[in-house]
Every structure is written in C-alpha cells, then in structure tokens.
PDB file of C-alpha atoms and ligand atoms in Angstrom:
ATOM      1  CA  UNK L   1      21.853  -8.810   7.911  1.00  0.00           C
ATOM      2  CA  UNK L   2      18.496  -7.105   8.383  1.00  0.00           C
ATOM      3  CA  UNK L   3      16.495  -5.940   6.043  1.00  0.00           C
ATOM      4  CA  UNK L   4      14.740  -3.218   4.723  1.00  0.00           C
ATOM      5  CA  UNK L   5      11.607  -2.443   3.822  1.00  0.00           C
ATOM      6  CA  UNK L   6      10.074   0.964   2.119  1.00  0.00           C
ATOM      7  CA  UNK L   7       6.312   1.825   2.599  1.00  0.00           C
ATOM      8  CA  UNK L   8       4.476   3.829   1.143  1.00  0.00           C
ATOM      9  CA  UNK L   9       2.040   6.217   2.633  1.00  0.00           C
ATOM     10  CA  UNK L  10       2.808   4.706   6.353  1.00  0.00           C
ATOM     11  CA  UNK L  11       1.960   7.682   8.218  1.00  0.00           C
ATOM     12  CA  UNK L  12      -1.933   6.500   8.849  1.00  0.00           C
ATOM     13  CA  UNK L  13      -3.963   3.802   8.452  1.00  0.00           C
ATOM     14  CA  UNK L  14      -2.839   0.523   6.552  1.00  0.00           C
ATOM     15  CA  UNK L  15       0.378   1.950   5.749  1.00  0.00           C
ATOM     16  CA  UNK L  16       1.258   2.521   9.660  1.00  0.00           C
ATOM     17  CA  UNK L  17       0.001  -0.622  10.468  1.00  0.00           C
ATOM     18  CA  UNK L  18       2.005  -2.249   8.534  1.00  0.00           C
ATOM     19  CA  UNK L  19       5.594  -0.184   9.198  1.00  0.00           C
ATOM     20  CA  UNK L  20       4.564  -1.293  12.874  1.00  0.00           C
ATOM     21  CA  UNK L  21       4.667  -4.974  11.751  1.00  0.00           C
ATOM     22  CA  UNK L  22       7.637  -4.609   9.823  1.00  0.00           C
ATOM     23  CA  UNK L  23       9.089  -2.956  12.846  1.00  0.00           C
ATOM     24  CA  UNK L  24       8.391  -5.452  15.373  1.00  0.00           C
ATOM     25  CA  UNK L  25       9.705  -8.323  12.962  1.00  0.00           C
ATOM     26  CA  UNK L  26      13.383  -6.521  13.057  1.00  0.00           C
ATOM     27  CA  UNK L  27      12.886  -4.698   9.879  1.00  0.00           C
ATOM     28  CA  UNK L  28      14.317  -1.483   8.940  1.00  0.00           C
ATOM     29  CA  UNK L  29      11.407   0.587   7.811  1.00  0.00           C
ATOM     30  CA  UNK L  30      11.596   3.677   5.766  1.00  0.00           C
ATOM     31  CA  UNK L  31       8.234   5.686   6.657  1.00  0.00           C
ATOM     32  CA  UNK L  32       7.079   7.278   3.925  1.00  0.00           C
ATOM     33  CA  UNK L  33       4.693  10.178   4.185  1.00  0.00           C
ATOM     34  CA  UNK L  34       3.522  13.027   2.054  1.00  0.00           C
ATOM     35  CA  UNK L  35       1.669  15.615   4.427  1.00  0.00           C
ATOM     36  CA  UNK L  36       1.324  13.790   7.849  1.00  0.00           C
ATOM     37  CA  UNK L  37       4.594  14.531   9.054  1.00  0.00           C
ATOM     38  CA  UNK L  38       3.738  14.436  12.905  1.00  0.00           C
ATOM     39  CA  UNK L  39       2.015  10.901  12.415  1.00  0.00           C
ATOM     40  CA  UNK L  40       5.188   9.574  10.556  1.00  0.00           C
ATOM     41  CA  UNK L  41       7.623  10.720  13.219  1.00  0.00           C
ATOM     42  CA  UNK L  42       5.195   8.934  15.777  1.00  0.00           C
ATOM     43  CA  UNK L  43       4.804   6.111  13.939  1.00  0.00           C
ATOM     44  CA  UNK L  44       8.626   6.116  13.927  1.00  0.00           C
ATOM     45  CA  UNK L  45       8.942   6.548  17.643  1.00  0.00           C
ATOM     46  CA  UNK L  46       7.098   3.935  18.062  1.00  0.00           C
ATOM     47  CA  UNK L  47       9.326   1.597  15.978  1.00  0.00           C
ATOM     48  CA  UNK L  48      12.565   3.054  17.274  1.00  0.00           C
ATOM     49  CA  UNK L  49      11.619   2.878  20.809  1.00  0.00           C
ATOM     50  CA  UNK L  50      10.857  -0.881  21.421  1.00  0.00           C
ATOM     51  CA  UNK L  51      14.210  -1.508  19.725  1.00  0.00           C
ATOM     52  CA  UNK L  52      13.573  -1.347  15.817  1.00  0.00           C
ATOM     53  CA  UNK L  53      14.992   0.956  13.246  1.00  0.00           C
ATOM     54  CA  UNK L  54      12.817   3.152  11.563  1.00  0.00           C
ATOM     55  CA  UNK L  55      13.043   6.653   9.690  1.00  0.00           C
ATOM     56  CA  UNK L  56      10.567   9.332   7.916  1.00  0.00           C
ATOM     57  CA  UNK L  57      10.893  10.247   4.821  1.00  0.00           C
ATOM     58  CA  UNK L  58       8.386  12.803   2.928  1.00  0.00           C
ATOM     59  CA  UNK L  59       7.668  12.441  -0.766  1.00  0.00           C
ATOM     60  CA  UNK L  60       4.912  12.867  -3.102  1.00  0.00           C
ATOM     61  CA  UNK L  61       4.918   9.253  -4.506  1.00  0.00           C
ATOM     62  CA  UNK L  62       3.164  10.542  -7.694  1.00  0.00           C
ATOM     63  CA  UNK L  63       5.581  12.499  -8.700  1.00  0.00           C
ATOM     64  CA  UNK L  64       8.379  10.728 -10.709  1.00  0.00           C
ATOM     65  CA  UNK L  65      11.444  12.469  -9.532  1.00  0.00           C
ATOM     66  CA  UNK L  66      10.520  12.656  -5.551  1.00  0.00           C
ATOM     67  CA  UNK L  67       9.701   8.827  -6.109  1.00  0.00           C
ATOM     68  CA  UNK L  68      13.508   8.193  -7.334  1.00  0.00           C
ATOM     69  CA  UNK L  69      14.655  10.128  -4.535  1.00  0.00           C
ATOM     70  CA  UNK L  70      12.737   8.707  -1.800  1.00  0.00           C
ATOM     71  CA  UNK L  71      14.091   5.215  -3.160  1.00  0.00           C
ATOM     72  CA  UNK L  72      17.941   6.015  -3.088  1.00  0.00           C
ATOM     73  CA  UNK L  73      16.922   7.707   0.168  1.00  0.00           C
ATOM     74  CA  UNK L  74      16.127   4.451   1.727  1.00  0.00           C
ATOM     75  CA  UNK L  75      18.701   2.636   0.292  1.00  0.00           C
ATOM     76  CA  UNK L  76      21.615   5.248   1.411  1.00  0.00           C
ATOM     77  CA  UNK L  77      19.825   5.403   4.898  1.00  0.00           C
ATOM     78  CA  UNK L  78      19.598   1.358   5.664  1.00  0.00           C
ATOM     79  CA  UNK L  79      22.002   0.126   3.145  1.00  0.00           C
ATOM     80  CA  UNK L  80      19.897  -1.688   1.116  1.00  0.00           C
ATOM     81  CA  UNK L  81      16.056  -2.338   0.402  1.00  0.00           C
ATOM     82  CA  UNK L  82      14.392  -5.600   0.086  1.00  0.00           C
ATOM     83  CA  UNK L  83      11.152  -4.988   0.048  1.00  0.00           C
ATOM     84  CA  UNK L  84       8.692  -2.368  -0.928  1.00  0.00           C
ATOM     85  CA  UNK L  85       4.869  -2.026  -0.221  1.00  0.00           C
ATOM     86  CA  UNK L  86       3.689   0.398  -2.210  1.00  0.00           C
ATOM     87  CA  UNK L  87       0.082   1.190   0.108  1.00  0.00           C
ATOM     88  CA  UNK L  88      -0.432   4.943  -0.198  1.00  0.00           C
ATOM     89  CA  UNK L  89      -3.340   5.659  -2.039  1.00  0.00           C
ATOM     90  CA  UNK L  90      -6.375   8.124  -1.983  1.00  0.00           C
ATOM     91  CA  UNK L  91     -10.550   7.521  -2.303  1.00  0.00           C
ATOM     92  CA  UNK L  92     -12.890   9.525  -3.835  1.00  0.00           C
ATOM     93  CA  UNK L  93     -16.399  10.645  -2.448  1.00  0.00           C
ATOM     94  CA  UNK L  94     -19.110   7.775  -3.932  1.00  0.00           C
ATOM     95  CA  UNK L  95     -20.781   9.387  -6.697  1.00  0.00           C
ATOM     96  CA  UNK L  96     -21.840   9.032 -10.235  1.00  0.00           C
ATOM     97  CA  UNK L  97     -19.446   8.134 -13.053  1.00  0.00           C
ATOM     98  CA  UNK L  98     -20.909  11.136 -14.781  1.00  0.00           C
ATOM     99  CA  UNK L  99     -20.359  13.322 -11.851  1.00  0.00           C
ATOM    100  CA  UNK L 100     -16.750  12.334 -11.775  1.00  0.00           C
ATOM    101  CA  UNK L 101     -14.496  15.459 -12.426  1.00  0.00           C
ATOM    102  CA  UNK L 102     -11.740  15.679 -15.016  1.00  0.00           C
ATOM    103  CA  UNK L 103      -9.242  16.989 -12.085  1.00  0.00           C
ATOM    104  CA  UNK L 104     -10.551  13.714  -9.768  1.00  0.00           C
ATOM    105  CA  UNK L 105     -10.067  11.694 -12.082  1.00  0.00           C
ATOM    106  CA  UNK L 106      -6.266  12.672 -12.690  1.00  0.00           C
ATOM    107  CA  UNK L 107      -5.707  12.839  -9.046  1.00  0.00           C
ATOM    108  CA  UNK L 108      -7.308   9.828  -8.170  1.00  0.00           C
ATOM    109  CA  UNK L 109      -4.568   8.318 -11.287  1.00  0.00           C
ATOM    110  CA  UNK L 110      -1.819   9.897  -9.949  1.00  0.00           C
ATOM    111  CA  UNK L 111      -2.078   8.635  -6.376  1.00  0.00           C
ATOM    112  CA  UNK L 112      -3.118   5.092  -7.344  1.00  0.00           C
ATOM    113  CA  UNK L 113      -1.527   4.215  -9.948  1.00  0.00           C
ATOM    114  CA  UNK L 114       1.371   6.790 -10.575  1.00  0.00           C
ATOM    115  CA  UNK L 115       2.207   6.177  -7.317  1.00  0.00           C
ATOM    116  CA  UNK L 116       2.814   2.571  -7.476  1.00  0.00           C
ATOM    117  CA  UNK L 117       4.537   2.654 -10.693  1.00  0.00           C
ATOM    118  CA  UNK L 118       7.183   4.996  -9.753  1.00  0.00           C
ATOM    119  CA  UNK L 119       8.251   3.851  -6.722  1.00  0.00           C
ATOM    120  CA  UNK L 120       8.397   0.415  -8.394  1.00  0.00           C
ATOM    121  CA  UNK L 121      10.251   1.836 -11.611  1.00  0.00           C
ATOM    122  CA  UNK L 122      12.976   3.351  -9.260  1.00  0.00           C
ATOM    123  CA  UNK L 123      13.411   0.250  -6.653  1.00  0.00           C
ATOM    124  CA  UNK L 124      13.550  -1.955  -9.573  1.00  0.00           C
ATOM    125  CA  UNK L 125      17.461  -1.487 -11.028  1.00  0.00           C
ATOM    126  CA  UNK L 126      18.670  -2.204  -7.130  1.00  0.00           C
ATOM    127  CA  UNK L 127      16.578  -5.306  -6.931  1.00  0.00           C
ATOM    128  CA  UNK L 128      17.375  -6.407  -9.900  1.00  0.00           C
ATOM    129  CA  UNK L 129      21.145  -6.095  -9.345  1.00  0.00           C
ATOM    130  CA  UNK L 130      20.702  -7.248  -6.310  1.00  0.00           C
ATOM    131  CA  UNK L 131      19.052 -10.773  -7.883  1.00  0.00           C
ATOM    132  CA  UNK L 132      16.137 -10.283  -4.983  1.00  0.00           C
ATOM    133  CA  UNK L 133      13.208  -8.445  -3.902  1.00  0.00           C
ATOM    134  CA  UNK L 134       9.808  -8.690  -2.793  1.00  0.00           C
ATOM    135  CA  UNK L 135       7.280  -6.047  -3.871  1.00  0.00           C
ATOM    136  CA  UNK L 136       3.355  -5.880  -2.706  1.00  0.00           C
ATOM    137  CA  UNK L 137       1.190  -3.899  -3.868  1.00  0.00           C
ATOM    138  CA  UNK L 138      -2.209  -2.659  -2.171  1.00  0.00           C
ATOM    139  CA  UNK L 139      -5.496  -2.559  -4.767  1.00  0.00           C
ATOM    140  CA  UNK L 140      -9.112  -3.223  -3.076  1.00  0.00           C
ATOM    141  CA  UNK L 141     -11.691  -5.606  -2.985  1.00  0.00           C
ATOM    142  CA  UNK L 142     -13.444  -2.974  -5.831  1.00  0.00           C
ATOM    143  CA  UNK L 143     -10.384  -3.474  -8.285  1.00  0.00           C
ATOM    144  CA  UNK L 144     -11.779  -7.016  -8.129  1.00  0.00           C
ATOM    145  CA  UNK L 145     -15.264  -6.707  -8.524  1.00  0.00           C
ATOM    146  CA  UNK L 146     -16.161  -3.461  -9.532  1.00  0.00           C
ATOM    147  CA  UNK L 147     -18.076  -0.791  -7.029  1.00  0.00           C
ATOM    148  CA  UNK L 148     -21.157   0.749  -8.116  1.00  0.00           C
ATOM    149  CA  UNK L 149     -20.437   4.774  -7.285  1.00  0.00           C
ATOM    150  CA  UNK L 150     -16.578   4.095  -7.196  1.00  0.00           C
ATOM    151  CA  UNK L 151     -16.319   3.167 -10.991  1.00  0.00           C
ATOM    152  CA  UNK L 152     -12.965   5.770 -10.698  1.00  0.00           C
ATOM    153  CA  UNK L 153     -11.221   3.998  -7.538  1.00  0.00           C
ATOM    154  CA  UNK L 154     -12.317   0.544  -9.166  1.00  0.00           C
ATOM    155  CA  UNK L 155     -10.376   1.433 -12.572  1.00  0.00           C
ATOM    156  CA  UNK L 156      -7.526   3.001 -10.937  1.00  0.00           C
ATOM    157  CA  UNK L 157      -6.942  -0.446  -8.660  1.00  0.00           C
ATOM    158  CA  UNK L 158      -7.618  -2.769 -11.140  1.00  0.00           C
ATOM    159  CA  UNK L 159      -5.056  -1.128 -13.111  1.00  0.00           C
ATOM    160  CA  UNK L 160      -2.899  -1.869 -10.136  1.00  0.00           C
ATOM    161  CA  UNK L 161      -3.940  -5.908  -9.774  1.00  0.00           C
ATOM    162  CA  UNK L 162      -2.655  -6.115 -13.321  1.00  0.00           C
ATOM    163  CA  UNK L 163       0.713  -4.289 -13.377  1.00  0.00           C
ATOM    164  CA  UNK L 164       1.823  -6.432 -10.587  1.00  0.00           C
ATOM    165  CA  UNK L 165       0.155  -9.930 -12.022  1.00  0.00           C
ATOM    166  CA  UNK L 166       2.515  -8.557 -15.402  1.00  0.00           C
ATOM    167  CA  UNK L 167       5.361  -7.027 -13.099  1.00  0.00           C
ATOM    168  CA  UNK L 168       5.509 -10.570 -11.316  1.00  0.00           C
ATOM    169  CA  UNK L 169       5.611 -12.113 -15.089  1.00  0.00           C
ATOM    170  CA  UNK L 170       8.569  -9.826 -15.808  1.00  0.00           C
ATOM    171  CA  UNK L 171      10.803  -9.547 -13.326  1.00  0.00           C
ATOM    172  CA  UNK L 172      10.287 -13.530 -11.500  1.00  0.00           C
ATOM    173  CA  UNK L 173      13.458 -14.575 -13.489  1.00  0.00           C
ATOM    174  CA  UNK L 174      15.396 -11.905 -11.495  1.00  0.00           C
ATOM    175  CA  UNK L 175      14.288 -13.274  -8.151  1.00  0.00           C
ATOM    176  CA  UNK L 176      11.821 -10.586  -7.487  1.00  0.00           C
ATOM    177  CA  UNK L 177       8.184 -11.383  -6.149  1.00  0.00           C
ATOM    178  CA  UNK L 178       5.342  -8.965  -6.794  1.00  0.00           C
ATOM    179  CA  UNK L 179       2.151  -9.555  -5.095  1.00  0.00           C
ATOM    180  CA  UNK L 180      -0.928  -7.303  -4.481  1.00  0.00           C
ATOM    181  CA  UNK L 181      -3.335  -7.129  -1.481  1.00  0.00           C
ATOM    182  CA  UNK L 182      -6.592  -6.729  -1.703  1.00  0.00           C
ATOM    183  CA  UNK L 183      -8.549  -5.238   1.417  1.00  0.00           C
ATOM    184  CA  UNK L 184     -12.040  -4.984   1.977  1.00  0.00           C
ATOM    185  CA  UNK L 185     -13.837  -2.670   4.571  1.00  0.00           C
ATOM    186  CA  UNK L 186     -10.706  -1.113   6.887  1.00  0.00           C
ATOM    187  CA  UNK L 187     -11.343   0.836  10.012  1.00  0.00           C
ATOM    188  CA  UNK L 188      -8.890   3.707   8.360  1.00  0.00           C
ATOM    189  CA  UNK L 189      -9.605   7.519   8.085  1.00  0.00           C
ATOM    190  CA  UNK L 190     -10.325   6.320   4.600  1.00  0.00           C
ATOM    191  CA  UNK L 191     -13.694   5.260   5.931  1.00  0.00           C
ATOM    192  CA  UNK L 192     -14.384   7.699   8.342  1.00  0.00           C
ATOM    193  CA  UNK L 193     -17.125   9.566   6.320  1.00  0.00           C
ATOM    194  CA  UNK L 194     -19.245   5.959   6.586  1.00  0.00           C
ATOM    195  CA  UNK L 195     -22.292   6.377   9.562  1.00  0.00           C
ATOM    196  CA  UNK L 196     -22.492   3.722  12.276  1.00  0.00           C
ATOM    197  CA  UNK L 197     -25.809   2.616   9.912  1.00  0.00           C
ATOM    198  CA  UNK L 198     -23.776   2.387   6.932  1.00  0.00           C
ATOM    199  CA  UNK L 199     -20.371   0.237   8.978  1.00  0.00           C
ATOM    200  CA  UNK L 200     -23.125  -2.012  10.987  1.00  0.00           C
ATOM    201  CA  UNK L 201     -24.725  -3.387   6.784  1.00  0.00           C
ATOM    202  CA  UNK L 202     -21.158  -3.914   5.693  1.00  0.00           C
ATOM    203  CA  UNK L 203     -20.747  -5.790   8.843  1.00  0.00           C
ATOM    204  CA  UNK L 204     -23.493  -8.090   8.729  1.00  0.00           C
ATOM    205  CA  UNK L 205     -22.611  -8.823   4.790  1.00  0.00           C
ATOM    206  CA  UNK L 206     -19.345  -9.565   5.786  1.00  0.00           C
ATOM    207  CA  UNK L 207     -19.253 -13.726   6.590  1.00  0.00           C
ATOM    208  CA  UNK L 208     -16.955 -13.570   9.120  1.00  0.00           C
ATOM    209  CA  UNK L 209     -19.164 -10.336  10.600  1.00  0.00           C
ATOM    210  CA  UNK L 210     -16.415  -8.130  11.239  1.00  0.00           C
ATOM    211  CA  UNK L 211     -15.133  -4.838   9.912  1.00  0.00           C
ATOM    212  CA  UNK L 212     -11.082  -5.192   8.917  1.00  0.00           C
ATOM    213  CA  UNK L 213      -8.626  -4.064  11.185  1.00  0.00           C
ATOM    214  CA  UNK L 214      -5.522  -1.864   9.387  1.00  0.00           C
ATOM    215  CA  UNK L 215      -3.208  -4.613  11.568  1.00  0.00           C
ATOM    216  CA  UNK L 216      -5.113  -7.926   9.571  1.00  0.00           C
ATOM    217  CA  UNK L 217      -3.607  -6.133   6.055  1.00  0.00           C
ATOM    218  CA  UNK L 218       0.041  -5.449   7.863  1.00  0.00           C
ATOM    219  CA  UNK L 219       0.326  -9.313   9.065  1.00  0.00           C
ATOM    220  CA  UNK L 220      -0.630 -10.292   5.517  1.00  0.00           C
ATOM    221  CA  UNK L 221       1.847  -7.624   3.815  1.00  0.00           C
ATOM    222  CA  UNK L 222       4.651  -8.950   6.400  1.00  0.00           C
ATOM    223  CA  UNK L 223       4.156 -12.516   5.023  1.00  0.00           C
ATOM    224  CA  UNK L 224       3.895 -11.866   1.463  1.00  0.00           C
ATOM    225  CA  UNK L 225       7.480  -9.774   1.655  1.00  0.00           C
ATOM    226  CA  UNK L 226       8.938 -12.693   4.389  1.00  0.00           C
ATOM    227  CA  UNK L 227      10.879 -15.701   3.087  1.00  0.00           C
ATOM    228  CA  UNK L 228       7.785 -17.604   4.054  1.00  0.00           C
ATOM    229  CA  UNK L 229       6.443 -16.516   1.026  1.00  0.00           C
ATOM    230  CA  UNK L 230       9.459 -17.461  -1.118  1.00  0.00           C
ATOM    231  CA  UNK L 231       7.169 -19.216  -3.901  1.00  0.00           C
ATOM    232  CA  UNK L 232       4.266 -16.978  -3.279  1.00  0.00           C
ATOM    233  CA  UNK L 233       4.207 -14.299  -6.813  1.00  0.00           C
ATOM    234  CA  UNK L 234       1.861 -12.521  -9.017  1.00  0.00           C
ATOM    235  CA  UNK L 235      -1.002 -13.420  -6.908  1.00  0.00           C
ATOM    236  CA  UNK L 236      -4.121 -11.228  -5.517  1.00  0.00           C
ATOM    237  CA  UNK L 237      -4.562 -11.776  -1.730  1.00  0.00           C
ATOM    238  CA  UNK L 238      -7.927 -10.585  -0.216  1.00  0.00           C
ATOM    239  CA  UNK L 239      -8.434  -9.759   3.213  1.00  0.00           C
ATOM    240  CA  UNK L 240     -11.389  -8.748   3.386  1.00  0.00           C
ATOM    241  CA  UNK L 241     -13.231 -11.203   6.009  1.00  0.00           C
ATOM    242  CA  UNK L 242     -15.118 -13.029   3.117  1.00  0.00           C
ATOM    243  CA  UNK L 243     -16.888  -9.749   1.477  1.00  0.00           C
ATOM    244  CA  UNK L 244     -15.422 -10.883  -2.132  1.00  0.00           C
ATOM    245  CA  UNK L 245     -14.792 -14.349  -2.695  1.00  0.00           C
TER     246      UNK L 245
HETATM  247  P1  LIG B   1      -5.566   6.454   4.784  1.00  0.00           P
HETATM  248  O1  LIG B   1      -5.771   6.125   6.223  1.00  0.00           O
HETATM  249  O2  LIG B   1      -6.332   7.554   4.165  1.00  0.00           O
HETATM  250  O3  LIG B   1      -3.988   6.698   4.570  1.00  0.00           O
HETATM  251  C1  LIG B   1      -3.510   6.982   3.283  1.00  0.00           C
HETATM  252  C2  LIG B   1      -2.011   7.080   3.328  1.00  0.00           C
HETATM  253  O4  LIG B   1      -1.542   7.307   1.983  1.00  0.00           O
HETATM  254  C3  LIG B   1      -1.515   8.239   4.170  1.00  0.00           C
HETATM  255  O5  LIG B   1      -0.373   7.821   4.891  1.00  0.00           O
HETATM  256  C4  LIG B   1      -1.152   9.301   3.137  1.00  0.00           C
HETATM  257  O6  LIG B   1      -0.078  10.125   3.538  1.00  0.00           O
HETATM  258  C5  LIG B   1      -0.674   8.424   1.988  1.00  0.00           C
HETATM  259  N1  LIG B   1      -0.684   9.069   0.672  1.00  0.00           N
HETATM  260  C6  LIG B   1      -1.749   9.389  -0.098  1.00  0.00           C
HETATM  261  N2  LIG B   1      -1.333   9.933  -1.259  1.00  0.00           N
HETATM  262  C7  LIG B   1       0.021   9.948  -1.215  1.00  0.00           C
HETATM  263  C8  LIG B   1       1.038  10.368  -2.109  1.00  0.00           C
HETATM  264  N3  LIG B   1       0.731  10.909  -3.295  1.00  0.00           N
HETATM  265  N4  LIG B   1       2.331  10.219  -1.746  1.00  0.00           N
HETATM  266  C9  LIG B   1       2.661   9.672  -0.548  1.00  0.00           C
HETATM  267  N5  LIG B   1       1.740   9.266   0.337  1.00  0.00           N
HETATM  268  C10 LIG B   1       0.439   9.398   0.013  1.00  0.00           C
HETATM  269  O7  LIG B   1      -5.855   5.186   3.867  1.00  0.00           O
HETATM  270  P2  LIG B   1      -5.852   3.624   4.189  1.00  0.00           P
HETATM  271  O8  LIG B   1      -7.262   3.219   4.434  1.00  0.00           O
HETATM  272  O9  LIG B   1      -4.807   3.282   5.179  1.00  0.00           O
HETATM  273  O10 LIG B   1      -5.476   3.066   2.741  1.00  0.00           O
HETATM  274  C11 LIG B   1      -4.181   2.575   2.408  1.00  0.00           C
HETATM  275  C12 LIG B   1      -4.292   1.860   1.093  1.00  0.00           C
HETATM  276  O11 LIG B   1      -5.244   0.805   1.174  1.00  0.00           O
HETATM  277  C13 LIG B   1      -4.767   2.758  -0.063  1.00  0.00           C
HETATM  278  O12 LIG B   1      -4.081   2.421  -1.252  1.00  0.00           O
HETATM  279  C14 LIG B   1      -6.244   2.412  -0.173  1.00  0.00           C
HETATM  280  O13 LIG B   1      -6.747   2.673  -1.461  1.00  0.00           O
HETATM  281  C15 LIG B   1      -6.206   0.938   0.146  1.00  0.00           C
HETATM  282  N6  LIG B   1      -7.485   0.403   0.609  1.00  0.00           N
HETATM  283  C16 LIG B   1      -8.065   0.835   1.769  1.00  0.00           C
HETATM  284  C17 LIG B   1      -9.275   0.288   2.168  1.00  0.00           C
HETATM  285  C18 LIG B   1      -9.978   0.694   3.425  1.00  0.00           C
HETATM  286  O14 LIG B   1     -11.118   0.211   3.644  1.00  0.00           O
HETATM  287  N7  LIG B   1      -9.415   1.534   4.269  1.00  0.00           N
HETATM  288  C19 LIG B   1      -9.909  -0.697   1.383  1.00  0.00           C
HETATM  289  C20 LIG B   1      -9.287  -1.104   0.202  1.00  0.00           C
HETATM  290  C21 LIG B   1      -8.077  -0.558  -0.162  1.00  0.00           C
HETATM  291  P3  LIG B   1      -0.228  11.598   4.199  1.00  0.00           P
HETATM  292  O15 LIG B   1      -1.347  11.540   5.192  1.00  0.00           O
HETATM  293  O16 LIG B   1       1.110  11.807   4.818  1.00  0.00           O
HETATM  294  O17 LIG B   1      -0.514  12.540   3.083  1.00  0.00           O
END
C-alpha cells in the first residue's frame, strides 16, 4: 500500500525538496504550507504530474489546534500517515544575544520548537495505534555547536535535537523511529541575505568545499523515514559537507 508522508513547511526550500523526493519515491505527500500558497500548489504540480500523489494543505504549525487539524487532514486525505518530517522553521537576523527581542524570541520558539512538538503530539496516537512510524526532525548544525550571533536559533534547535533523542527513547517500544537532521549551509531563501563574500568563506571552510544543496537534506530525510533505515533511531544526522564534525 503506499505510504504517506506529512511535511512540514514544504512550500520552499528544504521542505520542497524533500516533498519532491518523497514524491518521486511513490509517496503520498501532504504539502504543508503556511503563507506560500502558490509555491505549495507548484510544488504539488510537480509531484502530481510525473505520476505521484501529492496535496496542499495550509496551517500554522505553531499553533496547537491548526497542527491537530492539519494531521487528521492528511490522514483523511491519503488514508493513513507513516511518516512525518517536521522541517518548517524560521531564522533570525545574526545579532547580539542582548539585542534579541522579547517578541523574537517567542516567535523564533513558536516556529522551532512549537512547531515540531505539535505536529508530533497530534501524529503520535495514529502511529502509535498503528504500531509504526517514522518521524525526522530538522535542527542545524548550530543546535550542535552553538553559533556566535544566533545564540536564539541555536537554543531553539538544540531544544529540538533533544526532544527527538527523548521522543525516540519513548515511543521505540511502539515501533516508531524519531531521528533529527542536522544541515549546515543550504542554498534556501533562508540564506539569501548572505553576500557572495560571505557564501565563498563558508565554502572554503567547508571540507568537502561546497555549499549544501536543499535536495542533499531531502535524499537524507527520504532514507531516514524508508525501511532502509528500519534500525536507524534517536540519532543526529549532519549534512553539512564536513562544516561540524
Ligand atoms: P525556507 O526556505 O525559509 O523555508 C521555510 C519553510 O518553513 C517555508 O515553507 C515556510 O512556509 C515554512 N514555515 C515557517 N514557519 C512556519 C509555520 N509556523 N507553519 C508552517 N510552515 C512554516 O527555509 P529552509 O532553509 O528550507 O529551512 C527549512 C528547515 O531547515 C528550517 O527548520 C531551518 O531552520 C532548517 N535549516 C536550514 C538551514 C539552511 O542553511 N537553509 C540550515 C540549518 C537548518 P511558508 O513560506 O508557506 O510560510
């Protein structure tokens, strides 16, 4: 029977990437989105017309209810849902800890880590009855190692590297997997504000000197949720060409 996958935030960048992948590997893919509507539909098209099954569906995944909605959504549209990457996520401007805003830090909190939890709270009691599920999670190399001028973003995705290392704890007797991807430097709109100066130093830090492409995160995503990765849980998978090691 084929399965289904929900994304998160799959309208742009990683997130589209990666419903693309899903899509070409005979997945149903629920395309989540919360503004981009035009770039979900697309992203959609694209799916749909080389033969896959794919639908957009718009919620705020930091809010609790429109999170529980956007599950049973997915399940009521495909039937099911066997995986769920939980990718969307937000950045904010380098700066200062000090400089950090009280309203930046909440929304920085609500996308990141909200936005994982809920999604996960509400897909859980169908996995769980369900005795299967695989569930990945998208952090960053700086919820590894800490970024000087992104102390916020570094907190808020380190929190998410250790719910799913304790989700994969908790629910690994009821056949779930939880794992959580870590990228480096992605050629998203994410990074768009960085200068050709600024891409060409992360570049040449970067061992295998390259810059990541939003399609190396999607191939890795694809595996963790695939049954080659049947023994693979609780574990933090970098792809970042060798920045963080
Ligand atoms: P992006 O191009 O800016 O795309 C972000 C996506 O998240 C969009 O589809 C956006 O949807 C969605 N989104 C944001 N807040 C949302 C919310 N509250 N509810 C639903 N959707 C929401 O970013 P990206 O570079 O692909 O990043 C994807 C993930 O990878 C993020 O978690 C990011 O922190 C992480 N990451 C990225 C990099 C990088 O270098 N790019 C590095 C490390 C980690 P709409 O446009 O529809 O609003």
């Amino acid at each position: 029977m084929t399965k289904t996958v929900l994304i998160t935030g799959a309208s742009r960048g990683i997130g589209a990437a990666t419903a693309l992948a899903f899509g070409r590997s005979g997945w149903n893919v629920a395309v989540n989105y919360r503004r981009s509507a035009q770039q979900a539909e697309e992203v959609c098209e694209k799916i749909c017309s080389a033969g896959g099954n794919a639908l957009p569906f718009r919620a705020d995944v930091s809010d609790p209810a429109q999170a529980a909605v956007l599950v049973d959504d997915t399940i009521h549209a495909f039937g099911g849902l066997d995986a769920l990457v939980c990718n969307a996520g937000v950045a904010l401007p380098q700066m200062l800890v000090t400089d950090v805003t009280d309203g930046q830090w909440r929304e920085l909190f609500a996308a990141d880590v909200d936005g994982v939890f809920y999604p996960v709270r509400s897909a859980l009691p169908h996995m769980i009855h369900n005795k299967s599920g695989a569930i990945v999670t998208v952090a960053s190399m700086w919820g590894q190692t800490g970024g000087s001028c992104e102390v916020a973003y570094s907190a808020a995705k380190g929190a998410v590297i250790a719910f799913t290392k304790a989700l994969a704890k908790e629910v690994g007797p009821s056949g779930i997997r939880a794992n959580c991807v870590c990228p480096g430097v992605i050629l998203t709109d994410m990074n768009a504000h960085l200068s050709p100066a600024d891409l060409d130093a992360l570049r040449e830090e970067t061992p295998l000197e390259a810059l990541g492409r939003p399609e190396d995160v999607a191939e890795t995503v694809l595996f963790l949720c695939s049954h080659k990765a049947g023994f693979v849980t609780g574990q933090v998978v970098g792809v970042n060409g060798g920045l963080v090691i």
